[in-house]
Short mmCIF file of C-alpha atoms and ligand atoms in Angstrom, two decimals:
data_model
loop_
_atom_site.label_atom_id
_atom_site.label_comp_id
_atom_site.label_asym_id
_atom_site.label_seq_id
_atom_site.Cartn_x
_atom_site.Cartn_y
_atom_site.Cartn_z
CA MET A 1 3.84 25.40 -23.32
CA GLU A 2 7.53 24.15 -23.01
CA ILE A 3 8.43 23.18 -19.25
CA ILE A 4 11.75 22.00 -18.13
CA HIS A 5 11.77 20.10 -14.85
CA VAL A 6 15.01 20.15 -13.31
CA SER A 7 15.60 17.50 -10.36
CA ALA A 8 17.99 15.14 -8.78
CA GLU A 9 15.91 12.18 -9.07
CA CYS A 10 13.36 10.66 -11.80
CA TYR A 11 12.05 7.15 -11.84
CA PRO A 12 13.12 4.83 -13.18
CA VAL A 13 16.52 6.40 -14.06
CA ALA A 14 17.39 7.37 -10.17
CA LYS A 15 15.31 7.27 -7.24
CA ALA A 16 15.82 7.71 -3.49
CA GLY A 17 12.17 8.46 -2.58
CA GLY A 18 8.65 10.27 -3.65
CA LEU A 19 10.78 13.10 -5.42
CA GLY A 20 11.70 10.27 -8.15
CA ASP A 21 8.26 9.02 -8.37
CA ILE A 22 6.80 12.66 -9.06
CA VAL A 23 9.43 13.75 -11.55
CA GLY A 24 8.98 10.47 -13.47
CA ALA A 25 5.23 10.72 -13.64
CA LEU A 26 4.28 14.67 -13.66
CA PRO A 27 5.87 15.41 -17.05
CA LYS A 28 4.27 12.47 -18.67
CA TYR A 29 1.04 13.57 -17.86
CA GLN A 30 1.64 17.39 -19.01
CA ASN A 31 2.88 15.95 -22.19
CA GLU A 32 -0.29 13.77 -22.61
CA LEU A 33 -2.40 17.08 -22.39
CA GLY A 34 -0.43 18.38 -25.44
CA HIS A 35 2.39 20.37 -23.64
CA VAL A 36 6.26 19.78 -24.21
CA ALA A 37 7.71 18.72 -20.83
CA LYS A 38 11.22 17.74 -20.36
CA VAL A 39 13.24 16.44 -17.50
CA VAL A 40 17.19 17.27 -16.87
CA MET A 41 18.82 15.43 -14.30
CA PRO A 42 22.29 14.68 -13.27
CA MET A 43 24.13 11.63 -15.01
CA TYR A 44 24.58 8.97 -12.51
CA LYS A 45 26.13 5.70 -13.11
CA THR A 46 22.89 3.79 -13.23
CA LYS A 47 21.46 0.63 -14.64
CA PHE A 48 19.23 2.73 -16.78
CA LEU A 49 22.20 4.77 -18.11
CA LEU A 50 23.86 1.52 -19.39
CA ASP A 51 20.76 -0.15 -20.82
CA ASN A 52 19.62 2.67 -22.89
CA VAL A 53 20.98 4.64 -25.95
CA TRP A 54 21.83 8.33 -25.76
CA ASP A 55 22.49 11.15 -28.11
CA VAL A 56 25.05 13.91 -27.38
CA VAL A 57 23.11 17.33 -27.68
CA HIS A 58 25.51 19.68 -26.19
CA LYS A 59 29.02 20.01 -24.95
CA GLY A 60 30.04 23.01 -22.83
CA ARG A 61 32.61 24.30 -20.32
CA THR A 62 31.98 26.15 -17.23
CA ASN A 63 33.22 26.52 -13.75
CA ILE A 64 32.37 26.59 -9.88
CA GLY A 65 34.90 28.90 -8.63
CA ASP A 66 38.51 28.13 -9.81
CA TYR A 67 37.18 24.64 -10.72
CA TRP A 68 36.65 24.66 -14.73
CA PHE A 69 34.91 21.68 -15.86
CA ASP A 70 33.54 20.23 -19.07
CA TYR A 71 29.87 18.93 -19.23
CA THR A 72 27.84 17.00 -21.88
CA ILE A 73 24.24 16.94 -22.33
CA ILE A 74 23.09 13.62 -23.38
CA LYS A 75 19.38 12.79 -24.42
CA GLU A 76 17.53 9.34 -24.23
CA GLN A 77 16.89 8.38 -27.91
CA THR A 78 13.55 6.88 -27.90
CA ASN A 79 11.57 8.83 -25.51
CA LYS A 80 10.36 5.69 -24.01
CA LEU A 81 9.48 7.50 -20.56
CA GLY A 82 7.04 9.72 -22.24
CA PHE A 83 9.15 12.79 -21.98
CA ASP A 84 12.35 14.04 -23.29
CA LEU A 85 15.09 12.84 -20.63
CA TYR A 86 18.54 14.94 -20.56
CA LEU A 87 21.28 14.01 -18.42
CA VAL A 88 24.09 16.21 -17.42
CA ASP A 89 27.40 14.45 -17.43
CA ILE A 90 30.20 15.98 -15.42
CA ASN A 91 32.98 13.85 -15.26
CA GLY A 92 34.12 12.88 -11.69
CA LEU A 93 31.38 14.80 -9.83
CA LEU A 94 28.18 13.35 -11.01
CA ASP A 95 29.05 10.06 -12.52
CA ARG A 96 28.77 8.19 -9.38
CA GLU A 97 26.56 5.29 -8.35
CA LYS A 98 24.41 7.06 -5.44
CA VAL A 99 22.36 9.84 -5.81
CA TYR A 100 23.17 11.54 -2.49
CA GLY A 101 25.52 11.02 0.58
CA TYR A 102 28.93 12.23 -0.84
CA ASP A 103 31.01 14.62 1.16
CA ASP A 104 31.05 16.92 -2.00
CA ASP A 105 27.52 16.81 -2.48
CA THR A 106 27.33 20.99 -2.32
CA GLU A 107 29.84 21.05 -5.21
CA ARG A 108 28.13 18.19 -7.20
CA PHE A 109 24.67 19.90 -7.00
CA THR A 110 25.77 23.56 -7.60
CA ALA A 111 27.80 22.42 -10.66
CA PHE A 112 24.74 20.43 -11.87
CA GLN A 113 22.62 23.53 -11.63
CA VAL A 114 25.36 25.69 -13.11
CA ALA A 115 25.69 23.49 -16.08
CA VAL A 116 22.03 23.19 -16.61
CA VAL A 117 21.66 27.05 -16.64
CA ASP A 118 24.72 27.57 -18.78
CA TRP A 119 23.13 25.22 -21.31
CA ILE A 120 19.62 26.84 -21.31
CA ALA A 121 21.45 30.27 -21.99
CA VAL A 122 22.57 28.94 -25.36
CA TRP A 123 19.41 27.83 -26.80
CA ALA A 124 18.05 29.62 -29.72
CA HIS A 125 14.52 30.01 -27.62
CA HIS A 126 13.61 30.47 -24.03
CA PRO A 127 11.27 27.62 -22.39
CA ASP A 128 7.96 29.02 -21.08
CA VAL A 129 8.85 27.68 -17.54
CA ILE A 130 11.79 26.33 -15.47
CA HIS A 131 10.17 24.04 -12.72
CA VAL A 132 12.87 23.16 -10.14
CA HIS A 133 12.42 20.65 -7.17
CA ASP A 134 13.87 20.71 -3.74
CA HIS A 135 17.01 22.47 -2.49
CA HIS A 136 19.45 20.42 -5.04
CA THR A 137 17.86 22.66 -7.83
CA GLY A 138 16.98 25.54 -5.55
CA LEU A 139 19.80 28.06 -6.79
CA ILE A 140 18.68 28.11 -10.36
CA PRO A 141 16.09 30.93 -9.92
CA PHE A 142 18.69 32.99 -8.21
CA ILE A 143 21.21 32.18 -10.82
CA ILE A 144 18.85 33.26 -13.60
CA LYS A 145 18.10 36.53 -11.83
CA HIS A 146 21.09 37.85 -10.30
CA CYS A 147 24.23 36.05 -12.07
CA TYR A 148 25.44 38.38 -14.52
CA LYS A 149 26.24 35.81 -17.11
CA TYR A 150 22.77 34.52 -17.50
CA GLN A 151 21.09 38.22 -17.18
CA HIS A 152 19.39 37.44 -20.57
CA LEU A 153 17.26 34.46 -19.00
CA HIS A 154 15.93 36.57 -16.16
CA LYS A 155 12.40 36.64 -17.88
CA ILE A 156 11.98 33.05 -17.65
CA PRO A 157 9.32 32.24 -15.11
CA THR A 158 10.64 29.51 -12.20
CA VAL A 159 8.38 27.40 -10.09
CA LEU A 160 9.69 25.73 -7.13
CA THR A 161 8.31 22.42 -5.72
CA ILE A 162 9.18 21.48 -2.26
CA HIS A 163 9.02 17.96 -1.76
CA ASN A 164 10.64 17.99 1.63
CA ALA A 165 11.86 20.96 3.54
CA GLN A 166 13.59 19.25 6.26
CA TYR A 167 16.62 19.16 3.67
CA GLN A 168 17.93 22.51 2.57
CA GLY A 169 21.25 22.26 1.10
CA THR A 170 22.84 24.71 3.65
CA MET A 171 26.51 25.74 2.97
CA GLY A 172 28.79 28.49 4.51
CA TRP A 173 29.30 31.83 3.06
CA ASP A 174 32.76 30.69 2.58
CA ARG A 175 31.39 28.48 -0.49
CA SER A 176 29.78 31.67 -2.36
CA PHE A 177 32.67 31.60 -4.79
CA LEU A 178 30.95 28.61 -5.91
CA LEU A 179 28.24 30.48 -7.88
CA PRO A 180 29.00 32.45 -11.23
CA PRO A 181 29.75 36.36 -10.39
CA TRP A 182 26.49 37.65 -9.18
CA ASP A 183 25.15 41.11 -7.88
CA SER A 184 26.30 41.19 -4.46
CA TRP A 185 23.39 43.64 -3.46
CA LYS A 186 21.39 40.40 -3.68
CA TRP A 187 23.20 38.59 -1.06
CA GLY A 188 20.13 38.46 0.98
CA MET A 189 18.25 36.52 -1.75
CA LEU A 190 20.72 33.60 -0.84
CA ASP A 191 21.08 34.09 2.87
CA TRP A 192 19.03 32.42 5.68
CA LYS A 193 20.43 32.89 9.13
CA ASN A 194 23.92 33.37 8.04
CA ASN A 195 24.53 30.74 5.63
CA ILE A 196 23.65 30.25 2.05
CA ASN A 197 20.30 28.31 1.86
CA PRO A 198 19.36 26.87 -1.40
CA LEU A 199 15.83 26.01 -0.35
CA ALA A 200 15.28 29.58 1.10
CA SER A 201 17.01 31.17 -2.01
CA GLY A 202 14.59 29.08 -4.05
CA ILE A 203 11.45 30.21 -2.03
CA LYS A 204 12.42 33.85 -2.10
CA CYS A 205 13.60 33.84 -5.93
CA ALA A 206 11.18 31.54 -7.68
CA TRP A 207 7.95 33.11 -8.98
CA LYS A 208 5.68 30.68 -7.47
CA VAL A 209 6.40 27.98 -4.77
CA THR A 210 4.27 24.69 -4.38
CA THR A 211 4.13 21.99 -1.64
CA VAL A 212 3.16 18.63 -2.43
CA SER A 213 -0.04 18.95 -0.24
CA MET A 214 -1.92 21.43 1.00
CA SER A 215 -1.70 20.44 4.78
CA TYR A 216 2.04 20.46 4.65
CA LEU A 217 1.85 24.25 3.46
CA ASP A 218 -0.10 25.09 6.58
CA GLU A 219 2.12 22.94 8.72
CA LEU A 220 5.31 24.54 7.26
CA ARG A 221 4.35 28.00 8.73
CA GLN A 222 4.66 26.28 12.30
CA SER A 223 7.45 23.64 11.57
CA ALA A 224 9.83 23.86 8.85
CA ASN A 225 13.26 23.07 10.01
CA GLY A 226 13.83 26.75 10.73
CA LEU A 227 12.29 28.25 7.52
CA GLU A 228 8.79 29.00 9.33
CA ALA A 229 8.95 32.82 9.21
CA LEU A 230 10.11 32.69 5.52
CA PHE A 231 6.93 30.54 4.68
CA GLU A 232 4.93 32.75 6.43
CA TYR A 233 6.20 36.02 4.65
CA GLU A 234 5.92 34.38 1.30
CA ARG A 235 2.66 32.80 1.62
CA GLY A 236 1.20 34.80 -1.29
CA LYS A 237 3.17 32.75 -3.78
CA CYS A 238 2.96 29.48 -2.34
CA MET A 239 0.15 27.09 -2.94
CA GLY A 240 -0.42 23.08 -2.06
CA ILE A 241 -0.83 20.95 -5.05
CA LEU A 242 -1.46 17.28 -3.78
CA ASN A 243 0.85 14.72 -5.89
CA GLY A 244 -0.75 12.09 -7.75
CA ILE A 245 0.45 8.63 -8.43
CA ASP A 246 1.54 7.28 -11.52
CA THR A 247 -1.46 4.63 -12.26
CA GLU A 248 0.39 3.05 -15.04
CA VAL A 249 3.38 1.89 -13.11
CA TRP A 250 1.32 1.45 -9.85
CA ASP A 251 -1.58 -0.90 -11.13
CA PRO A 252 -2.20 -4.13 -9.55
CA GLN A 253 -3.63 -5.40 -12.72
CA LYS A 254 -0.41 -5.01 -14.85
CA ASP A 255 2.42 -4.24 -12.17
CA THR A 256 5.42 -5.60 -13.77
CA TYR A 257 7.21 -6.56 -10.47
CA LEU A 258 4.04 -8.77 -9.63
CA GLN A 259 3.61 -12.49 -10.60
CA GLU A 260 -0.18 -12.35 -9.60
CA HIS A 261 -2.32 -9.66 -10.79
CA PHE A 262 -5.68 -8.58 -9.33
CA SER A 263 -8.49 -5.99 -9.56
CA VAL A 264 -11.22 -4.76 -7.22
CA GLU A 265 -13.32 -7.84 -8.48
CA THR A 266 -10.39 -10.40 -7.66
CA VAL A 267 -8.99 -8.60 -4.80
CA THR A 268 -9.35 -11.27 -2.29
CA GLU A 269 -7.67 -14.12 -3.86
CA GLY A 270 -5.09 -11.73 -5.61
CA LYS A 271 -3.84 -10.28 -2.29
CA ALA A 272 -4.11 -13.47 -0.63
CA ASN A 273 -1.56 -14.94 -3.51
CA SER A 274 0.88 -12.17 -2.96
CA LYS A 275 0.70 -12.45 0.80
CA ARG A 276 1.33 -16.19 0.75
CA ARG A 277 4.38 -15.43 -1.30
CA LEU A 278 5.42 -12.87 1.58
CA CYS A 279 4.89 -15.09 4.40
CA GLU A 280 6.74 -18.04 2.55
CA THR A 281 9.52 -15.88 1.91
CA PHE A 282 9.94 -14.07 5.39
CA ASP A 283 8.62 -16.95 7.46
CA LEU A 284 5.14 -15.32 8.71
CA ASP A 285 1.88 -16.83 9.73
CA PHE A 286 -0.49 -16.38 6.67
CA ASN A 287 -3.59 -16.46 9.16
CA LYS A 288 -2.76 -13.30 11.03
CA PRO A 289 -2.99 -9.99 9.56
CA LEU A 290 0.18 -8.73 7.81
CA ILE A 291 1.17 -5.03 8.85
CA VAL A 292 3.97 -3.46 6.85
CA PHE A 293 6.35 -0.53 6.98
CA ILE A 294 8.20 0.81 3.88
CA GLY A 295 10.31 3.88 3.85
CA ARG A 296 13.22 5.55 5.27
CA LEU A 297 14.28 4.51 8.79
CA VAL A 298 14.57 8.26 10.09
CA GLY A 299 12.73 10.28 12.49
CA GLU A 300 10.45 12.05 10.17
CA LYS A 301 8.93 8.66 9.27
CA GLY A 302 8.56 7.88 13.06
CA ALA A 303 10.72 4.94 12.34
CA ASP A 304 12.56 5.24 15.73
CA ILE A 305 9.48 4.67 17.63
CA LEU A 306 8.65 1.44 15.55
CA PRO A 307 10.65 -0.92 17.60
CA ALA A 308 9.10 0.15 20.84
CA ALA A 309 5.52 0.22 19.07
CA ILE A 310 5.98 -3.32 17.91
CA SER A 311 7.43 -4.85 21.21
CA ASP A 312 4.41 -2.95 22.87
CA SER A 313 1.92 -4.46 20.60
CA TYR A 314 3.15 -7.98 21.41
CA TYR A 315 3.13 -7.39 25.08
CA TYR A 316 -0.35 -5.60 25.21
CA ILE A 317 -2.24 -7.02 22.18
CA GLY A 318 -0.57 -10.46 22.16
CA ARG A 319 1.27 -12.15 19.17
CA LYS A 320 -1.79 -11.74 16.93
CA MET A 321 -0.15 -10.03 13.96
CA ASN A 322 2.82 -10.24 11.56
CA PHE A 323 4.99 -7.37 10.97
CA LEU A 324 7.40 -7.02 7.95
CA ILE A 325 9.49 -3.86 7.66
CA LEU A 326 11.46 -2.81 4.34
CA GLY A 327 13.94 -0.03 4.77
CA SER A 328 17.17 1.49 5.56
CA GLY A 329 18.23 4.89 7.40
CA PHE A 330 19.74 5.54 10.66
CA PRO A 331 22.04 2.67 11.97
CA ASP A 332 20.41 2.69 15.48
CA VAL A 333 17.08 2.24 14.17
CA GLU A 334 18.40 -0.61 11.72
CA THR A 335 19.94 -2.56 14.26
CA GLN A 336 17.08 -2.18 16.79
CA LEU A 337 14.59 -3.35 14.06
CA ALA A 338 17.10 -6.15 13.13
CA SER A 339 17.39 -7.54 16.63
CA LEU A 340 13.65 -7.89 17.10
CA GLN A 341 14.20 -10.67 14.51
CA LYS A 342 15.79 -12.77 17.16
CA LEU A 343 12.49 -13.14 19.28
CA ALA A 344 10.23 -13.45 16.21
CA GLN A 345 7.65 -16.43 16.48
CA LYS A 346 6.98 -16.54 12.49
CA ASP A 347 5.47 -13.19 12.97
CA TYR A 348 8.22 -10.59 12.44
CA SER A 349 10.82 -9.83 9.70
CA VAL A 350 12.80 -7.01 8.42
CA TYR A 351 14.56 -6.34 5.09
CA ILE A 352 17.04 -3.53 5.64
CA GLY A 353 18.03 -2.03 2.34
CA TYR A 354 16.24 -0.49 -0.69
CA ASN A 355 14.14 -3.07 -2.82
CA GLU A 356 11.80 -1.84 -5.53
CA SER A 357 10.41 -5.09 -6.46
CA LEU A 358 10.00 -6.16 -2.73
CA SER A 359 8.05 -2.95 -2.05
CA HIS A 360 5.51 -3.63 -5.01
CA LEU A 361 5.01 -7.26 -3.37
CA MET A 362 4.35 -5.56 0.10
CA TYR A 363 1.83 -3.18 -1.25
CA ALA A 364 0.12 -5.93 -2.96
CA GLY A 365 0.24 -8.65 -0.06
CA ALA A 366 -0.11 -6.68 2.99
CA ASP A 367 -3.36 -6.25 4.95
CA PHE A 368 -2.53 -2.84 6.46
CA LEU A 369 0.29 -0.42 5.97
CA LEU A 370 1.83 1.64 8.92
CA MET A 371 2.99 5.26 8.51
CA PRO A 372 3.48 6.96 11.67
CA SER A 373 5.24 10.08 10.33
CA ARG A 374 6.11 12.89 12.32
CA VAL A 375 6.32 14.93 8.94
CA GLU A 376 4.78 13.65 5.74
CA PRO A 377 4.91 16.44 2.79
CA CYS A 378 2.44 14.30 0.75
CA GLY A 379 3.26 10.84 1.33
CA LEU A 380 2.87 8.22 -1.78
CA ASN A 381 2.99 5.04 0.16
CA GLN A 382 -0.53 5.39 1.50
CA MET A 383 -1.86 6.04 -1.99
CA TYR A 384 0.01 2.92 -3.57
CA ALA A 385 -1.21 0.71 -0.56
CA MET A 386 -4.99 2.13 -1.24
CA ARG A 387 -4.49 1.27 -5.06
CA TYR A 388 -3.59 -2.17 -3.95
CA GLY A 389 -6.26 -2.56 -1.44
CA THR A 390 -4.04 -2.15 1.46
CA ILE A 391 -5.52 -0.32 4.53
CA PRO A 392 -3.29 2.59 5.38
CA MET A 393 -2.83 3.28 9.22
CA VAL A 394 -1.37 6.77 9.12
CA ARG A 395 -0.74 9.76 11.77
CA ARG A 396 -2.98 12.70 10.96
CA THR A 397 -0.31 15.06 9.38
CA GLY A 398 0.78 16.60 6.01
CA GLY A 399 -0.49 14.93 3.01
CA LEU A 400 -1.89 11.75 5.39
CA LYS A 401 -4.37 14.06 6.58
CA ASP A 402 -5.47 15.00 3.01
CA THR A 403 -5.69 11.47 1.61
CA VAL A 404 -6.71 9.26 4.50
CA ILE A 405 -10.36 9.22 6.27
CA ASP A 406 -10.75 6.94 9.46
CA TYR A 407 -12.90 4.00 8.78
CA GLY A 408 -14.94 5.08 11.81
CA GLU A 409 -15.87 8.32 10.01
CA LYS A 410 -18.51 8.93 7.27
CA ASN A 411 -17.29 7.28 4.06
CA GLY A 412 -13.86 6.57 5.76
CA TYR A 413 -11.38 3.69 4.69
CA GLY A 414 -8.14 4.04 6.92
CA ILE A 415 -6.69 4.04 10.30
CA VAL A 416 -5.86 7.45 11.46
CA TYR A 417 -4.44 8.35 14.72
CA ASN A 418 -3.05 11.78 16.21
CA TRP A 419 0.16 11.34 17.46
CA ALA A 420 3.50 9.61 16.42
CA SER A 421 3.83 8.03 19.98
CA VAL A 422 4.24 4.40 20.97
CA GLY A 423 0.67 4.55 22.48
CA ASP A 424 -1.34 6.03 19.53
CA ILE A 425 0.66 3.42 17.28
CA THR A 426 0.06 0.49 19.53
CA HIS A 427 -3.52 1.61 19.62
CA GLY A 428 -3.88 1.97 15.74
CA ILE A 429 -2.34 -1.69 15.62
CA TRP A 430 -4.97 -3.05 18.09
CA ARG A 431 -7.64 -1.61 15.91
CA ALA A 432 -6.23 -3.44 12.97
CA VAL A 433 -6.33 -6.53 14.74
CA ASP A 434 -9.67 -5.94 15.52
CA LEU A 435 -10.63 -4.95 11.94
CA PHE A 436 -9.17 -7.89 10.51
CA GLU A 437 -11.67 -10.15 12.15
CA ASP A 438 -14.51 -8.20 10.17
CA LYS A 439 -14.04 -10.04 6.84
CA GLU A 440 -17.06 -8.37 5.49
CA LYS A 441 -15.78 -4.75 6.62
CA ILE A 442 -12.23 -5.36 5.21
CA MET A 443 -13.99 -6.45 1.72
CA GLU A 444 -15.90 -3.19 1.69
CA ILE A 445 -13.11 -1.19 2.69
CA ARG A 446 -10.62 -2.60 0.03
CA GLU A 447 -13.30 -1.97 -2.69
CA LYS A 448 -13.91 1.81 -1.48
CA MET A 449 -9.96 2.41 -1.61
CA MET A 450 -9.34 0.79 -5.03
CA ARG A 451 -12.06 2.79 -6.45
CA LEU A 452 -10.55 6.19 -5.16
CA ASP A 453 -8.96 8.50 -7.87
CA PHE A 454 -5.32 9.42 -7.02
CA SER A 455 -4.45 9.87 -10.62
CA TRP A 456 -2.49 12.85 -11.61
CA GLN A 457 -5.34 14.29 -13.69
CA HIS A 458 -6.41 16.99 -11.50
CA SER A 459 -2.98 18.03 -10.00
CA VAL A 460 -1.52 18.19 -13.54
CA GLN A 461 -4.41 20.81 -14.43
CA GLN A 462 -3.48 22.80 -11.37
CA TYR A 463 0.26 22.91 -12.44
CA LEU A 464 -0.73 24.14 -15.77
CA ASN A 465 -2.89 26.75 -14.64
CA LEU A 466 -0.22 27.96 -12.20
CA TYR A 467 2.39 28.17 -15.11
CA GLU A 468 -0.44 29.86 -17.23
CA GLY A 469 -0.55 32.45 -14.78
CA LEU A 470 3.11 33.21 -15.35
CA LEU A 471 3.35 33.70 -19.01
CA PRO A 472 3.29 37.12 -20.60
CA GLU A 473 -0.03 38.40 -21.68
CA LYS A 474 -0.17 37.60 -25.30
CA GLU A 475 -0.01 40.71 -27.61
CA ALA A 476 -3.32 41.66 -29.07
CA VAL A 477 -3.52 40.86 -32.73
CA PRO A 478 -4.33 44.14 -34.50
CA GLU A 479 -7.87 43.94 -35.74
CA ALA A 480 -7.00 44.31 -39.31
CA GLU A 481 -4.70 41.08 -39.13
CA SER A 482 -7.12 39.02 -37.14
CA LYS A 483 -10.04 39.51 -39.58
CA PRO A 484 -8.74 39.77 -43.18
CA ASP A 485 -10.77 41.58 -45.73
CA LYS A 486 -12.77 38.90 -47.65
CA LYS A 487 -13.58 41.27 -50.63
P1 ADP B 501 10.10 10.06 0.94
O1 ADP B 501 9.93 11.27 2.04
O2 ADP B 501 10.80 8.99 1.21
O3 ADP B 501 10.29 10.71 -0.38
P2 ADP B 501 7.47 9.25 -0.15
O4 ADP B 501 6.04 8.73 0.53
O5 ADP B 501 6.92 10.52 -0.90
O6 ADP B 501 8.48 9.50 0.92
O7 ADP B 501 8.09 8.24 -1.25
C1 ADP B 501 8.43 7.02 -1.13
C2 ADP B 501 8.80 6.20 -2.06
O8 ADP B 501 10.04 5.37 -1.87
C3 ADP B 501 7.85 5.21 -2.35
O9 ADP B 501 7.69 4.86 -3.60
C4 ADP B 501 8.26 4.12 -1.54
O10 ADP B 501 7.46 3.15 -2.01
C5 ADP B 501 9.57 4.13 -1.94
N1 ADP B 501 10.76 3.69 -0.92
C6 ADP B 501 11.16 3.98 0.16
N2 ADP B 501 11.95 3.22 1.05
C7 ADP B 501 12.15 2.30 0.13
C8 ADP B 501 12.66 0.91 0.17
N3 ADP B 501 13.50 0.62 1.45
N4 ADP B 501 12.66 -0.08 -0.85
C9 ADP B 501 11.90 -0.01 -1.93
N5 ADP B 501 11.01 1.43 -2.04
C10 ADP B 501 11.29 2.10 -1.10
#
């Protein structure tokens, strides 16, 4: 099968969160099973772009409304990521340093999607599946089905994977001119609550929709930032497929960001070395448990209640643990977390910003990873943590619910609580401090977690089965042709 993944992010080219990790890994594993999976993404001004050599494979010209633009498709020469990587260069719109966060993101990602379809439209053959990811590429199923210029592509099966339904790319109907001329009878395929909603459109028009965990799909029917009824209505075409992790990148035995490597056999010493490094850098106490948080400092991740939970823990439990926070997001949360630093007694530190290398060291050196998420479509951090022998402390929601079992239950290994509330988090922290005293139990849990299999193997097969169900039935070969006469 030839599968084209279209995405706004792909690790290590450009990553803002989990979407990048998934699109950087899934195609690689699909290729390993003998398929041809390719990735198409915007050409941002990234280090990866500058450090690699590119071939120009196509030049085209198209438009969003009155704005005509030239676009160029370039391909990385060596296939070093394990799949063909294509970047779409649209001068002035995509060639910027950040992935998101510009006032004209609507125009940027609409132009990107139109350019991708415009390019595929001139191919001599059709790919077997176009697999789009999140709202930034959610209009592609509509464009293929209902824009006159691209009608000849309408038989290509499309799959939409929802990594995060909170963000939907909503735009007013006054922007409808950005799309290539389309069948106006089909306006309902773009509309949700009187706006054009690319994520809703993707759910309506894609042949199949997947979410990145089973529990997240269930939860979306109750809470989906306004799309609950749509998920209920379209439940027949939706399925949950749990993300895997890239076990080559995230491997404590050869992680290129780590200076000391370790395996299940050497985990105690290996983690201690990384913890020591962290404690020296951030002025923390090596002998106390190290509880870390890594992620976007937004409400979805429960980051807004972290400052109160940390203060309450110090107050009620005592200064028996270290906290180290890595993230960026809401300025208010950043300020509150930074101001806690003033009261630190060698037991608290924060790094505001994005730092891939530090995140790896934290997964390796921490004793516990805190994830008090309100919403967690899958969550990768807890899986990375477990692979590095770090005990996850998670709220029972979405993918966290599907991947972590409380250590008090049969075969359990994590700390699980029900609510993203200060009380529940503080209680979880108290349990962590208590557990840390029991070195034998910690060792047993670390070993158990490090032996868990979160690789892509199972999920990749589920995606392939899904695509196969969308392919046209193979035409039966006439009897005479299939059995040549051997006379
Ligand atoms: P999200 O909802 O942000 O996509 P995921 O759990 O799916 O959450 O993925 C988060 C990914 O982003 C992980 O690889 C995590 O290590 C990484 N990450 C998040 N914030 C930071 C940061 N500030 N610095 C480094 N890595 C980060």
